[in-house]
Coordinates of C-alpha atoms in Angstrom, one line a residue:
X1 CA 0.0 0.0 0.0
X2 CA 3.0 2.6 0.8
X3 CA 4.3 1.9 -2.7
X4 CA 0.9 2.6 -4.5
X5 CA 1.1 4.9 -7.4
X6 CA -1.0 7.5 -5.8
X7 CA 1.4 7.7 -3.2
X8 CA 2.1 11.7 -4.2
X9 CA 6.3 10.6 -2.6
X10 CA 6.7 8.2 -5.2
X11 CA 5.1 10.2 -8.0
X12 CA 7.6 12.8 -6.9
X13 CA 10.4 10.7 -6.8
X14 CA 9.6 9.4 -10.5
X15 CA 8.9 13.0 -12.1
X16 CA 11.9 14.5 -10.3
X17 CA 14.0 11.5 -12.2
X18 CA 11.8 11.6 -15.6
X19 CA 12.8 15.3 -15.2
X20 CA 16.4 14.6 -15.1
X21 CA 16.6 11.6 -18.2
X22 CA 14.3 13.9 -20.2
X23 CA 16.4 15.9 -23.7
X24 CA 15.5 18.9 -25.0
X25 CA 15.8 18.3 -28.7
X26 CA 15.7 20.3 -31.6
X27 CA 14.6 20.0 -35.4
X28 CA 15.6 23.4 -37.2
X29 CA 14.4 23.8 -41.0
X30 CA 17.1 22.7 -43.4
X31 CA 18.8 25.6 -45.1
X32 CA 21.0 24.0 -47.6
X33 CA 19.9 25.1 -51.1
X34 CA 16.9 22.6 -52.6
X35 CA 17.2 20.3 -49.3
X36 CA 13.9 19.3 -47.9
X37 CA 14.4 17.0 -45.6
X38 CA 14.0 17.1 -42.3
X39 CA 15.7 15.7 -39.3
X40 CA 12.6 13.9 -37.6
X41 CA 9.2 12.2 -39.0
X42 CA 6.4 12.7 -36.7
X43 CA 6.6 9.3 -35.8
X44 CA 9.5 9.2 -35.0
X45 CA 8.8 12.8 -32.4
X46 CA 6.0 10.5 -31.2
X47 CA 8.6 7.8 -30.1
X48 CA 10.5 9.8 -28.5
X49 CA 8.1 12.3 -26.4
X50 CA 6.7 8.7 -25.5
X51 CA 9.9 8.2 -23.6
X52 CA 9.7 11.8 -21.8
X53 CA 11.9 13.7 -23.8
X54 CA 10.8 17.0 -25.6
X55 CA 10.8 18.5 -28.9
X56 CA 11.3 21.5 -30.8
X57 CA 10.4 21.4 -34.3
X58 CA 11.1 24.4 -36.5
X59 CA 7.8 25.9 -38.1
X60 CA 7.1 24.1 -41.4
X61 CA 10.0 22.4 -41.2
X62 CA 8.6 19.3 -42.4
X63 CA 6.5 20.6 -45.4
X64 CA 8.4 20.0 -48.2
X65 CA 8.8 16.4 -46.7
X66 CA 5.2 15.9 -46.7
X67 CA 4.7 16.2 -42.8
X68 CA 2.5 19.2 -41.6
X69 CA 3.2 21.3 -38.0
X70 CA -0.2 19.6 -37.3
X71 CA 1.2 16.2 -37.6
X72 CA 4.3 17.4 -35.0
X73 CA 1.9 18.8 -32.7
X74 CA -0.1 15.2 -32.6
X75 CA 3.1 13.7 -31.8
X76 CA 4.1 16.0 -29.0
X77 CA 6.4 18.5 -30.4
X78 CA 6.1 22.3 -30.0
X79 CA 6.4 24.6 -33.4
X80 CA 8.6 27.2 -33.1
X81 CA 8.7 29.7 -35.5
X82 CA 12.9 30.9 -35.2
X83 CA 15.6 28.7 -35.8
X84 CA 17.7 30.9 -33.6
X85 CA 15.0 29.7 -30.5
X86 CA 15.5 26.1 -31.3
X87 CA 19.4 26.5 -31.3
X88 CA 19.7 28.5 -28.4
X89 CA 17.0 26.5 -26.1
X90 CA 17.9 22.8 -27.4
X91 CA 20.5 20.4 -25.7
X92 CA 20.5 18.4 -29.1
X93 CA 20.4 19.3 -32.7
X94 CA 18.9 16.7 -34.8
X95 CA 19.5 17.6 -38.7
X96 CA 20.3 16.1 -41.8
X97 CA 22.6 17.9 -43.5
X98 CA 25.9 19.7 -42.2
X99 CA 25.1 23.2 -40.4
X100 CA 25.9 25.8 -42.6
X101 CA 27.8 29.4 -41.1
X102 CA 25.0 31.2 -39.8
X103 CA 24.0 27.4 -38.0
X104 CA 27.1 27.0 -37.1
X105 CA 27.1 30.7 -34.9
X106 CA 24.0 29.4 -32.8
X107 CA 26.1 26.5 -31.7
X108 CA 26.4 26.5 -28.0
X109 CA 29.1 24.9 -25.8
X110 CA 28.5 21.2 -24.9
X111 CA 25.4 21.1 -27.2
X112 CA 25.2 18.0 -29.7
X113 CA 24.9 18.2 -32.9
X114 CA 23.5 14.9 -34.5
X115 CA 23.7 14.4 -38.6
X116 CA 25.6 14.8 -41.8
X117 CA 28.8 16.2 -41.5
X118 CA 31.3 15.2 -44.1
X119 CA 33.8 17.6 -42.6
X120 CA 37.1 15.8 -45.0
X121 CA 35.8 18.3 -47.6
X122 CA 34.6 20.9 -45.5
X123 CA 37.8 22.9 -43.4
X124 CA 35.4 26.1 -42.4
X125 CA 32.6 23.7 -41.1
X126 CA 35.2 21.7 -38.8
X127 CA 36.8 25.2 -37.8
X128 CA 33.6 26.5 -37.2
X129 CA 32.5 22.8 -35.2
X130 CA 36.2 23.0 -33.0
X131 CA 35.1 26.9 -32.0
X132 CA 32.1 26.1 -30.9
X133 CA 33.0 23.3 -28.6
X134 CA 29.8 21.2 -29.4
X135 CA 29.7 17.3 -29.7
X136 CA 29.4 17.0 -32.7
X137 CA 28.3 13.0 -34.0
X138 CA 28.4 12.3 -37.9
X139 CA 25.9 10.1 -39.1
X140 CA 28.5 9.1 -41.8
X141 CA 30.9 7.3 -39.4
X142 CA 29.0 5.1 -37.1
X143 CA 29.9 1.5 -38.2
X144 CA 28.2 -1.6 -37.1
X145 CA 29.8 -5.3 -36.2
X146 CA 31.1 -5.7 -39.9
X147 CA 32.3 -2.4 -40.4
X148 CA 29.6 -1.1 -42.7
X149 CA 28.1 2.4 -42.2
X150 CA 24.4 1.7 -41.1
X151 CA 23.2 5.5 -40.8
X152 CA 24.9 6.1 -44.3
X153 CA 24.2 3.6 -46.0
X154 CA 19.9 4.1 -46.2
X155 CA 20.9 7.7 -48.1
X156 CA 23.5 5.9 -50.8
X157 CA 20.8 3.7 -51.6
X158 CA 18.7 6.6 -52.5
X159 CA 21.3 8.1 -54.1
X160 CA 22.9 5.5 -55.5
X161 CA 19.2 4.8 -57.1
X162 CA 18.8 8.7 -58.2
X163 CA 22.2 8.6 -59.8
X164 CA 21.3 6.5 -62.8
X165 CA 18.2 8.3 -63.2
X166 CA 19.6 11.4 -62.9
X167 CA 22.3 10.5 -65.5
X168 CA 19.6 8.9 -67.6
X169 CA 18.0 13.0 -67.8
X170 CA 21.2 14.2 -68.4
X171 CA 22.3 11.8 -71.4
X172 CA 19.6 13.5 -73.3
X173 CA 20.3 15.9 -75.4
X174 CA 18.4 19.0 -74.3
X175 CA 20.6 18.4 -71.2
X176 CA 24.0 18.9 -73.6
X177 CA 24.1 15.3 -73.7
X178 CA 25.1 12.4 -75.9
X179 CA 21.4 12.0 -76.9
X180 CA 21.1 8.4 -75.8
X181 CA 18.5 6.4 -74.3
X182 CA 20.4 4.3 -71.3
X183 CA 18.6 1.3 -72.8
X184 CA 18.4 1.3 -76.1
X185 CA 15.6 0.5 -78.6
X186 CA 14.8 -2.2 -80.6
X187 CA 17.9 -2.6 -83.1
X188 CA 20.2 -0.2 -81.2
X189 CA 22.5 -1.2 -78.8
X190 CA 22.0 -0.2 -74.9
X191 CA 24.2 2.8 -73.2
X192 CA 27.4 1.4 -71.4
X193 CA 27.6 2.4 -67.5
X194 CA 30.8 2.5 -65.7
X195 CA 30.1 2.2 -62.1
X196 CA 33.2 3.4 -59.7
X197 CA 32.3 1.6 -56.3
X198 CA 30.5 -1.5 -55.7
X199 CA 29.4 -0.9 -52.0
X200 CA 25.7 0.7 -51.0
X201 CA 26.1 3.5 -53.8
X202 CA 27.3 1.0 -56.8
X203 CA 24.9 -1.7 -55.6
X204 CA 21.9 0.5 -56.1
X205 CA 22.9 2.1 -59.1
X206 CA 23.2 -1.4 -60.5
X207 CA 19.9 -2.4 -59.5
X208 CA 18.8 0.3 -61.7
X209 CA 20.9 0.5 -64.4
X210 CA 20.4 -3.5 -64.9
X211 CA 16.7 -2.7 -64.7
X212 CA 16.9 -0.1 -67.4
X213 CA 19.0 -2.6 -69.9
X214 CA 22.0 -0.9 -69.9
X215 CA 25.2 -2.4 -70.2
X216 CA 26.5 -2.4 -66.7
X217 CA 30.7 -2.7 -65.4
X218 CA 31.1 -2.3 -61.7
X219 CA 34.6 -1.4 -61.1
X220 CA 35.9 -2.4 -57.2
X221 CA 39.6 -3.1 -55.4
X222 CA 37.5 -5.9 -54.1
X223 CA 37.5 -9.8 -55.7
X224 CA 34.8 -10.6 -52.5
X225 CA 32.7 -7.8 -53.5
X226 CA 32.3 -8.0 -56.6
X227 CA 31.9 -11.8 -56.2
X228 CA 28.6 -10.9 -53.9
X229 CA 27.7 -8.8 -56.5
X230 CA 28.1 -11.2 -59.3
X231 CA 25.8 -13.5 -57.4
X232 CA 23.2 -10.7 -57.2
X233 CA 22.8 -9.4 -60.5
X234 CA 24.4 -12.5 -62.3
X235 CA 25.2 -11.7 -66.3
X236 CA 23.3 -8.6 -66.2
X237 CA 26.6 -6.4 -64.6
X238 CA 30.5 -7.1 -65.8
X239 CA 32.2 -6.8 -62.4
X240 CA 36.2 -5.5 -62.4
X241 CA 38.7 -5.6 -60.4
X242 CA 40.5 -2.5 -60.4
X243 CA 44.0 -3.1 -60.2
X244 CA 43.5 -5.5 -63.1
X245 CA 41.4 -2.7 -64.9
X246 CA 42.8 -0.9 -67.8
X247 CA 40.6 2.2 -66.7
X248 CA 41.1 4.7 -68.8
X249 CA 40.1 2.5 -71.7
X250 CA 36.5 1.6 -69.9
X251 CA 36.1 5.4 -69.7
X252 CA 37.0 5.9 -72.8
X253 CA 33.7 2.9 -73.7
X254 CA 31.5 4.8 -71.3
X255 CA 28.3 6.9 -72.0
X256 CA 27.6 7.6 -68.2
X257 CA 30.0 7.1 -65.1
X258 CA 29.0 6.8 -61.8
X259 CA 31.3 8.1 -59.1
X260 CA 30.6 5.7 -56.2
X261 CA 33.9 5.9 -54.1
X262 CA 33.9 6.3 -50.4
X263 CA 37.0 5.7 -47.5
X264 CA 34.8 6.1 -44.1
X265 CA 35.0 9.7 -43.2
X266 CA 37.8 10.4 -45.6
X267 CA 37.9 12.9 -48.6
X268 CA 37.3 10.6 -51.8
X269 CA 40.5 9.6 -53.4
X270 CA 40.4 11.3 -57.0
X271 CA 40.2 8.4 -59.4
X272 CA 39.3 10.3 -62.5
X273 CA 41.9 13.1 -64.0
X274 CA 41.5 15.8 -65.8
X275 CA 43.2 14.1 -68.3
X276 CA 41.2 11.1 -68.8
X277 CA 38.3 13.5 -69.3
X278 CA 39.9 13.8 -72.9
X279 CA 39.4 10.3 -73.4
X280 CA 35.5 10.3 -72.8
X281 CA 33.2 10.7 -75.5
X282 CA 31.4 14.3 -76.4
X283 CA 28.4 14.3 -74.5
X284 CA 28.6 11.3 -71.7
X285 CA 27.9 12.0 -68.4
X286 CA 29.4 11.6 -65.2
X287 CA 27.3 11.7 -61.5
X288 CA 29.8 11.9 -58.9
X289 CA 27.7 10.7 -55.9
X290 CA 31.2 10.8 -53.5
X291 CA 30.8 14.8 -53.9
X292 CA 30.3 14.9 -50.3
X293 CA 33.4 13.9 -49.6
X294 CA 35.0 16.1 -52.4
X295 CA 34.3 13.8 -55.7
X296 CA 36.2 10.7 -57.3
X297 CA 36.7 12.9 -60.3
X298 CA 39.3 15.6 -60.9
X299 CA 37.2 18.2 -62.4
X300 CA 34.1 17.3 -59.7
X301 CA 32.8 20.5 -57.8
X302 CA 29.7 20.5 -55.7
X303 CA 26.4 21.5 -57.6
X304 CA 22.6 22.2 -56.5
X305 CA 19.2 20.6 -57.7
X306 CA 18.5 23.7 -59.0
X307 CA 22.0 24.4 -61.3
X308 CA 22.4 20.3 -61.5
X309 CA 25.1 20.3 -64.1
X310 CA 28.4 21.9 -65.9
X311 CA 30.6 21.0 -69.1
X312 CA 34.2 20.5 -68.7
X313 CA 35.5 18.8 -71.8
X314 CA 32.5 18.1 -73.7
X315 CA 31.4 16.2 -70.6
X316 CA 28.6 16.9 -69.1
X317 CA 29.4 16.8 -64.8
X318 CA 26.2 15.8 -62.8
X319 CA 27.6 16.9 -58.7
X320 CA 24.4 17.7 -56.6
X321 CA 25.9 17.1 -53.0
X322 CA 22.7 16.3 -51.4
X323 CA 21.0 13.9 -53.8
X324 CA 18.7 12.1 -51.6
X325 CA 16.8 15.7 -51.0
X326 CA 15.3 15.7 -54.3
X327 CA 13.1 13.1 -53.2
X328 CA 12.5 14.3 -49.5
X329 CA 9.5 12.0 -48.3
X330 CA 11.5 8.8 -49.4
X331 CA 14.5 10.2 -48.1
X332 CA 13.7 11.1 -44.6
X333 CA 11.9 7.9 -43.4
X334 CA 14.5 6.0 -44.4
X335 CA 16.8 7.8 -42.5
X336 CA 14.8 8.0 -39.7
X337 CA 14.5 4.0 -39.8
X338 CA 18.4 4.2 -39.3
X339 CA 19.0 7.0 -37.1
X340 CA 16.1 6.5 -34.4
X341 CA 17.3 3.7 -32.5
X342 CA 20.7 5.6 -32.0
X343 CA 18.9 8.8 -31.6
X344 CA 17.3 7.3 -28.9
X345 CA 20.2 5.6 -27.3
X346 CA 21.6 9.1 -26.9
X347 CA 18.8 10.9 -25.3
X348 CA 17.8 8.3 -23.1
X349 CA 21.3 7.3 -21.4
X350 CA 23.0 10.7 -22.3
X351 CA 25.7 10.8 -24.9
X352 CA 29.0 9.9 -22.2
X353 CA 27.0 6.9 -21.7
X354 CA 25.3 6.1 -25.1
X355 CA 29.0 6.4 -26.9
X356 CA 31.2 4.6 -24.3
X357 CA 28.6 1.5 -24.0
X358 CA 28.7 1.5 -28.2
X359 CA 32.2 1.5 -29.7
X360 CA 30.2 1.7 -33.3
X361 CA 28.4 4.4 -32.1
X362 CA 31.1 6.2 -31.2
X363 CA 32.9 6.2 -34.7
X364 CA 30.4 8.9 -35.4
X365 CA 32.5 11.3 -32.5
X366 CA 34.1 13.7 -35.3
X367 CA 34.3 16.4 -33.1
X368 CA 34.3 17.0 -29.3
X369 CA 34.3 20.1 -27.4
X370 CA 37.5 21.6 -29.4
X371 CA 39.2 18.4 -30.4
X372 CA 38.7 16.8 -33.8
X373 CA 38.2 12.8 -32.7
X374 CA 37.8 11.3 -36.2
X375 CA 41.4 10.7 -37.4
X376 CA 41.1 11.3 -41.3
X377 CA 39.2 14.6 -40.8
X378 CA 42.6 15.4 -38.1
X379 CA 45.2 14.1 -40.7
X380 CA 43.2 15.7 -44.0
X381 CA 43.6 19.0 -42.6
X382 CA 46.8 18.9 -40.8
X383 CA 45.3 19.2 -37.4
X384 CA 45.9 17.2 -33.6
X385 CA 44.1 14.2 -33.6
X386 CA 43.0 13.1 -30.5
X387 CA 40.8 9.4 -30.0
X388 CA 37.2 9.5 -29.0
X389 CA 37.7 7.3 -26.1
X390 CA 40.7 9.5 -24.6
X391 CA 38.3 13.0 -25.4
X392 CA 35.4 11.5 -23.4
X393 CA 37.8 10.1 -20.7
X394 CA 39.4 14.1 -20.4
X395 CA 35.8 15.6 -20.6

């Protein structure tokens, strides 16, 4: 009977403690040119305000996505109508794509910042990120068990997906391309697609590409990928093996290439020159989906849904760096399918806790209050690397 719930001791004792495991969390609008995704479905606010925790939600954030402040406000969030109110009352900012420089300002001390970062081909963000002190947390880097990136890989998919259909547009001729259709027609021979990669990105781009007839080379370093791969899509891809790979004669074969490349957290190593753009033919088309990291191709630079594409060379050079948010609905509950259960990790056990429990999880530790704790961002750019584990164990 003393332990009864309407005993008005223990209700204290349980809201003082709620009180105390309870995040403020934040959704600002994304700001990013053309990107409308957002950081948090309703269902997924609904989760967590379940659990105690609150939630900020920019006004309209969600729209573009599909999801209406009505729909947040069911869930338990609060609509706010400044970002600047959301950064400077929040404990955790939950985004998708890297805070740009006026972001960046609003960053308090201690605050964590949870999404995209990509900071090996962004020095101003990281130097912005180490002034602040934040935590900052990179989707990009988490691994799992097998090494794989979980919360990256549900956005290559989708843009490893969008890449052959954005190439596919841009191999018209309107678009200054070869005037090709990827597949063919009866009597004419199917387009020839180079893929660069054969992880998340090249897998779905093959599924594609395969679908849409096309002849199909997936170029990897790996025998045991392309092997998986080959037992996937069967004879409907040509898998190589890159150091056995004359490349600059497939590009030279190609109609559109498909930058897949990625080292975890690393810029993309630069597997296309300047000089093997000479060999392509007048009018093919490259998509260099590693442009978040800084491209696989010489002559890459980043590019927005709304200017997609540039000519170097009589080449037409497809570079939007956030792909995924030309299809914003898809895009962000798939995300939110990866990022949730970590997401809520962090905000139920706090983030010393979540991250030292989850070696994985704390991969995604780029940078923490002042110190840059991912080592290729530290070595790309010169800078002090010091290991998430020693950070957290100085903090």
């Amino acid at each position: 009977k003393t332990y009864r719930w309407n005993n008005w001791k223990i209700k204290n004792w349980y809201f003082k403690l709620f009180k105390e495991v309870a995040m403020l969390i934040g959704i600002p609008k994304e700001i990013k040119p053309q990107e409308n995704r957002i950081g948090l479905t309703p269902e997924s606010v609904k989760v967590l305000t379940s659990n105690g925790h609150k939630i900020l939600v920019e006004n309209n954030g969600g729209y573009e996505a599909g999801f209406d402040n009505n729909q947040y406000i069911k869930a338990g969030a609060k609509i706010v109508d400044k970002a600047e109110d959301i950064f400077n009352d929040s404990e955790i900012i939950v985004k998708v794509k890297e805070p740009l420089s006026n972001e960046v300002k609003m960053l308090k001390e201690n605050q964590i910042v949870f999404t995209y970062l990509h900071l090996a081909a962004a020095k101003e963000l990281t130097e912005g990120l180490v002034k602040s002190r934040s935590v900052c947390i990179a989707y990009e880097t988490v691994t799992d068990n097998n090494g794989r990136l979980p919360l990256l890989a549900p956005m290559s998919a989708v843009a490893g997906r969008m890449s052959i259909q954005a190439g596919a547009h841009s191999l018209e001729k309107n678009q200054k391309g070869r005037g090709l259709l990827l597949g063919g027609a009866p009597g004419v021979e199917p387009a020839t697609v180079i893929i660069l990669g054969g992880g998340v990105v090249g897998e779905n781009a093959a599924l594609i590409a395969t679908g849409m007839k096309s002849k199909v080379y997936v170029v990897d370093k790996s025998l045991e990928r392309l092997e998986q791969l080959k037992k996937i899509f069967g004879d409907t891809i040509i898998p190589k093996q890159s150091e056995k790979t004359d490349l600059k004669k497939l590009i030279s074969e190609c109609d559109l290439l498909i930058g897949g490349v990625l080292i975890p957290g690393a810029e993309a190593p630069k597997l296309v020159t300047k000089d093997m753009l000479k060999l392509m033919k007048r009018g093919s088309v490259i998509v260099d989906v590693a442009i978040d990291q800084g491209g696989c191709v010489e002559t890459s630079k980043p590019t927005t849904h709304a200017n997609p594409t540039y000519i170097v060379d009589d080449v037409v050079h497809y570079c939007v760096a956030n792909m995924p948010g030309g299809v914003p609905r898809t895009s962000t509950i798939a995300l939110n399918k990866a990022t949730l259960p970590f997401l809520s990790k962090l905000v139920d056990k706090g983030y010393e806790k979540a991250l030292r429990e989850d070696k994985n999880f704390l991969a995604g530790l780029n940078v923490f209050k002042g110190q840059i704790t991912h080592k290729a961002v530290a070595e790309v750019f010169g800078q002090k690397y010091v290991s998430p584990n020693q950070a957290l164990a100085n903090s």
